[in-house]
PDB file of C-alpha atoms and ligand atoms in Angstrom:
ATOM      1  CA  MET T 596       0.000   0.000   0.000  1.00 45.00           C
ATOM      2  CA  ASN T 597       1.293   3.399  -0.930  1.00 50.00           C
ATOM      3  CA  ILE T 598       0.525   5.447   2.137  1.00 52.00           C
ATOM      4  CA  ASP T 599       0.732   8.738   0.290  1.00 63.00           C
ATOM      5  CA  SER T 600      -2.118   8.057  -2.031  1.00 73.00           C
ATOM      6  CA  ILE T 601      -5.121   5.875  -1.562  1.00 84.00           C
ATOM      7  CA  LYS T 602      -7.567   5.370  -4.388  1.00 88.00           C
ATOM      8  CA  ASN T 603     -10.679   4.502  -2.478  1.00 92.00           C
ATOM      9  CA  GLY T 604     -10.897   4.843   1.231  1.00 95.00           C
ATOM     10  CA  ILE T 605     -10.938   7.112   4.223  1.00 96.00           C
ATOM     11  CA  VAL T 606      -8.324   9.387   5.735  1.00 95.00           C
ATOM     12  CA  LEU T 607      -8.601  10.446   9.359  1.00 96.00           C
ATOM     13  CA  ASP T 608      -6.475  13.558   9.709  1.00 95.00           C
ATOM     14  CA  HIS T 609      -5.618  16.000  12.509  1.00 95.00           C
ATOM     15  CA  ILE T 610      -5.787  13.344  15.206  1.00 96.00           C
ATOM     16  CA  SER T 611      -4.122  14.684  18.356  1.00 95.00           C
ATOM     17  CA  ALA T 612      -0.657  13.136  18.532  1.00 96.00           C
ATOM     18  CA  GLY T 613      -0.812   9.896  20.488  1.00 95.00           C
ATOM     19  CA  LYS T 614      -4.532   9.272  20.070  1.00 96.00           C
ATOM     20  CA  SER T 615      -4.355   7.179  16.904  1.00 97.00           C
ATOM     21  CA  MET T 616      -4.218   3.841  18.733  1.00 96.00           C
ATOM     22  CA  ARG T 617      -7.295   4.773  20.751  1.00 95.00           C
ATOM     23  CA  VAL T 618      -9.081   5.607  17.483  1.00 96.00           C
ATOM     24  CA  TYR T 619      -7.875   2.350  15.963  1.00 96.00           C
ATOM     25  CA  ASP T 620      -9.212   0.325  18.900  1.00 94.00           C
ATOM     26  CA  SER T 621     -12.493   2.209  19.286  1.00 92.00           C
ATOM     27  CA  LEU T 622     -13.414   1.883  15.614  1.00 94.00           C
ATOM     28  CA  ASN T 623     -12.379  -1.807  15.619  1.00 92.00           C
ATOM     29  CA  LEU T 624     -10.064  -1.200  12.685  1.00 95.00           C
ATOM     30  CA  ASP T 625      -8.268  -4.464  13.489  1.00 93.00           C
ATOM     31  CA  GLU T 626     -11.359  -6.242  12.183  1.00 93.00           C
ATOM     32  CA  LEU T 627     -10.959  -4.785   8.695  1.00 92.00           C
ATOM     33  CA  ASP T 628      -9.201  -6.953   6.144  1.00 91.00           C
ATOM     34  CA  CYS T 629      -7.969  -4.014   4.064  1.00 91.00           C
ATOM     35  CA  SER T 630      -4.753  -2.067   4.630  1.00 92.00           C
ATOM     36  CA  VAL T 631      -4.769   0.406   7.488  1.00 94.00           C
ATOM     37  CA  ALA T 632      -1.851   2.787   7.891  1.00 94.00           C
ATOM     38  CA  ILE T 633      -1.216   4.589  11.139  1.00 95.00           C
ATOM     39  CA  ILE T 634       1.170   7.482  10.812  1.00 95.00           C
ATOM     40  CA  LYS T 635       2.272   8.930  14.107  1.00 95.00           C
ATOM     41  CA  ASN T 636       3.859  12.228  15.040  1.00 95.00           C
ATOM     42  CA  VAL T 637       3.486  13.909  11.688  1.00 94.00           C
ATOM     43  CA  LYS T 638       4.664  17.514  11.735  1.00 93.00           C
ATOM     44  CA  SER T 639       1.753  19.881  11.345  1.00 88.00           C
ATOM     45  CA  GLN T 640       1.890  23.645  10.993  1.00 87.00           C
ATOM     46  CA  LYS T 641      -1.390  24.008  12.816  1.00 82.00           C
ATOM     47  CA  MET T 642      -0.984  21.462  15.582  1.00 80.00           C
ATOM     48  CA  GLY T 643       2.710  20.851  16.063  1.00 92.00           C
ATOM     49  CA  ARG T 644       2.356  17.088  15.944  1.00 96.00           C
ATOM     50  CA  LYS T 645      -0.531  14.967  14.791  1.00 96.00           C
ATOM     51  CA  ASP T 646      -1.457  11.414  13.893  1.00 97.00           C
ATOM     52  CA  ILE T 647      -3.072  10.278  10.657  1.00 96.00           C
ATOM     53  CA  ILE T 648      -4.889   7.046   9.874  1.00 96.00           C
ATOM     54  CA  LYS T 649      -5.445   5.904   6.298  1.00 95.00           C
ATOM     55  CA  ILE T 650      -7.900   3.143   5.559  1.00 95.00           C
ATOM     56  CA  ASP T 651      -7.675   1.569   2.138  1.00 93.00           C
ATOM     57  CA  ASN T 652     -11.364   0.826   1.881  1.00 90.00           C
ATOM     58  CA  ASP T 653     -14.715   2.501   2.297  1.00 86.00           C
ATOM     59  CA  PHE T 654     -16.522   1.590   5.465  1.00 85.00           C
ATOM     60  CA  GLU T 655     -19.009   3.020   7.891  1.00 89.00           C
ATOM     61  CA  ILE T 656     -17.249   5.017  10.572  1.00 91.00           C
ATOM     62  CA  ASP T 657     -18.987   5.712  13.846  1.00 92.00           C
ATOM     63  CA  LEU T 658     -18.606   9.490  13.774  1.00 94.00           C
ATOM     64  CA  ASP T 659     -19.987   9.854  17.306  1.00 93.00           C
ATOM     65  CA  VAL T 660     -17.258   7.648  18.720  1.00 94.00           C
ATOM     66  CA  LEU T 661     -14.671   9.510  16.712  1.00 95.00           C
ATOM     67  CA  GLY T 662     -16.024  12.909  17.788  1.00 96.00           C
ATOM     68  CA  TYR T 663     -16.008  11.794  21.395  1.00 95.00           C
ATOM     69  CA  ILE T 664     -12.348  10.731  21.257  1.00 94.00           C
ATOM     70  CA  ASP T 665     -11.221  13.858  19.463  1.00 94.00           C
ATOM     71  CA  PRO T 666     -13.641  16.394  17.910  1.00 94.00           C
ATOM     72  CA  ASN T 667     -10.805  17.997  15.934  1.00 93.00           C
ATOM     73  CA  ILE T 668     -10.327  14.992  13.657  1.00 96.00           C
ATOM     74  CA  THR T 669     -11.267  15.536  10.019  1.00 96.00           C
ATOM     75  CA  VAL T 670     -12.631  12.652   7.973  1.00 97.00           C
ATOM     76  CA  SER T 671     -11.954  12.623   4.227  1.00 95.00           C
ATOM     77  CA  TYR T 672     -13.602  10.169   1.872  1.00 95.00           C
ATOM     78  CA  ILE T 673     -11.504   9.341  -1.173  1.00 94.00           C
ATOM     79  CA  LYS T 674     -12.921   8.015  -4.433  1.00 93.00           C
ATOM     80  CA  ASP T 675     -10.728   7.298  -7.469  1.00 92.00           C
ATOM     81  CA  GLY T 676      -7.901   9.233  -5.833  1.00 91.00           C
ATOM     82  CA  ILE T 677      -9.982  12.375  -5.265  1.00 92.00           C
ATOM     83  CA  THR T 678     -11.380  13.684  -1.995  1.00 93.00           C
ATOM     84  CA  VAL T 679     -15.127  13.610  -2.554  1.00 95.00           C
ATOM     85  CA  GLU T 680     -16.256  14.500   0.941  1.00 95.00           C
ATOM     86  CA  LYS T 681     -14.771  16.068   4.040  1.00 95.00           C
ATOM     87  CA  LYS T 682     -16.450  15.856   7.397  1.00 94.00           C
ATOM     88  CA  LYS T 683     -15.810  17.842  10.528  1.00 91.00           C
ATOM     89  CA  LEU T 684     -16.700  16.266  13.807  1.00 95.00           C
ATOM     90  CA  ALA T 685     -18.396  17.567  16.913  1.00 93.00           C
ATOM     91  CA  LEU T 686     -18.721  16.299  20.440  1.00 95.00           C
ATOM     92  CA  PRO T 687     -21.769  14.021  20.416  1.00 96.00           C
ATOM     93  CA  GLU T 688     -24.635  14.834  22.820  1.00 97.00           C
ATOM     94  CA  THR T 689     -24.696  11.237  24.022  1.00 96.00           C
ATOM     95  CA  ILE T 690     -22.422   8.243  23.717  1.00 95.00           C
ATOM     96  CA  THR T 691     -23.536   4.663  24.115  1.00 94.00           C
ATOM     97  CA  ASN T 692     -21.359   1.667  24.908  1.00 92.00           C
ATOM     98  CA  VAL T 693     -18.128   3.588  24.460  1.00 91.00           C
ATOM     99  CA  GLU T 694     -17.340   4.047  28.142  1.00 93.00           C
ATOM    100  CA  VAL T 695     -18.297   1.973  31.160  1.00 93.00           C
ATOM    101  CA  CYS T 696     -19.702   3.548  34.325  1.00 95.00           C
ATOM    102  CA  LYS T 697     -17.231   2.987  37.156  1.00 94.00           C
ATOM    103  CA  ASN T 698     -19.715   3.598  39.967  1.00 95.00           C
ATOM    104  CA  PRO T 699     -20.205   0.220  41.718  1.00 95.00           C
ATOM    105  CA  ARG T 700     -23.663   1.326  42.916  1.00 96.00           C
ATOM    106  CA  CYS T 701     -24.787   2.290  39.419  1.00 97.00           C
ATOM    107  CA  ILE T 702     -27.714   0.295  38.036  1.00 97.00           C
ATOM    108  CA  THR T 703     -25.590  -0.651  35.009  1.00 96.00           C
ATOM    109  CA  SER T 704     -23.268  -2.701  37.215  1.00 93.00           C
ATOM    110  CA  VAL T 705     -26.263  -4.822  38.278  1.00 93.00           C
ATOM    111  CA  GLU T 706     -28.363  -4.739  35.116  1.00 94.00           C
ATOM    112  CA  THR T 707     -25.567  -5.581  32.718  1.00 91.00           C
ATOM    113  CA  SER T 708     -27.914  -5.689  29.741  1.00 94.00           C
ATOM    114  CA  LEU T 709     -28.554  -1.937  30.036  1.00 96.00           C
ATOM    115  CA  PRO T 710     -26.747   0.239  27.496  1.00 97.00           C
ATOM    116  CA  GLN T 711     -23.903   2.310  28.957  1.00 96.00           C
ATOM    117  CA  THR T 712     -25.144   5.751  28.027  1.00 97.00           C
ATOM    118  CA  PHE T 713     -23.479   9.024  28.923  1.00 97.00           C
ATOM    119  CA  LYS T 714     -24.709  12.544  28.281  1.00 97.00           C
ATOM    120  CA  LEU T 715     -22.631  15.608  27.467  1.00 97.00           C
ATOM    121  CA  VAL T 716     -23.112  18.077  30.325  1.00 96.00           C
ATOM    122  CA  ASP T 717     -20.196  20.449  29.825  1.00 95.00           C
ATOM    123  CA  LYS T 718     -19.151  21.073  26.254  1.00 92.00           C
ATOM    124  CA  GLU T 719     -16.267  23.342  27.195  1.00 91.00           C
ATOM    125  CA  ASN T 720     -14.536  20.751  29.350  1.00 92.00           C
ATOM    126  CA  HIS T 721     -15.755  17.618  27.528  1.00 92.00           C
ATOM    127  CA  VAL T 722     -17.595  16.336  30.601  1.00 95.00           C
ATOM    128  CA  TYR T 723     -19.970  13.404  30.215  1.00 97.00           C
ATOM    129  CA  ARG T 724     -22.164  11.974  32.947  1.00 97.00           C
ATOM    130  CA  CYS T 725     -23.861   8.601  33.288  1.00 98.00           C
ATOM    131  CA  VAL T 726     -27.585   8.964  32.505  1.00 98.00           C
ATOM    132  CA  TYR T 727     -28.451   6.629  35.389  1.00 98.00           C
ATOM    133  CA  CYS T 728     -26.280   7.736  38.297  1.00 97.00           C
ATOM    134  CA  GLU T 729     -24.736  11.004  37.055  1.00 97.00           C
ATOM    135  CA  SER T 730     -21.187   9.782  37.667  1.00 97.00           C
ATOM    136  CA  ARG T 731     -18.787  11.565  35.404  1.00 95.00           C
ATOM    137  CA  ILE T 732     -16.382   9.707  33.194  1.00 91.00           C
ATOM    138  CA  ALA T 733     -12.960   9.624  34.776  1.00 67.00           C
ATOM    139  CA  LYS T 734     -10.414  10.469  32.133  1.00 62.00           C
TER     140      LYS T 734
HETATM  141 ZN1   ZN N2203     -23.660   5.088  36.269  1.00 72.55          ZN
END
């Protein structure tokens, strides 16, 4: 795979340096059978250092998960070597089954079939709270 140019696929750019593995794991990119290139610590005029992930195939990305990890990531869709679409991300209002509530008294630790849902309560500081017990996600 030529990592400089992909014909059909997706490029995740402007990932905060060091977060690419978290993105890789959260999007289950290890389950893809196409080439995936992770480029770490790329010099960026805007950000100093950044990570880039190139996926040599088109697939459905969970943009909420991506936005939760890092809302500054840009997603480019490449077709026949040309960028056909660019998406900017935002912090999602809710996330489901991305984080696990750590409160031992939370209903989700008893009722394990319940979805682990967290709600954005403070956009400025990226604070999410459990919808059941209000515990905040410990970063
Ligand atoms: Zn909880």
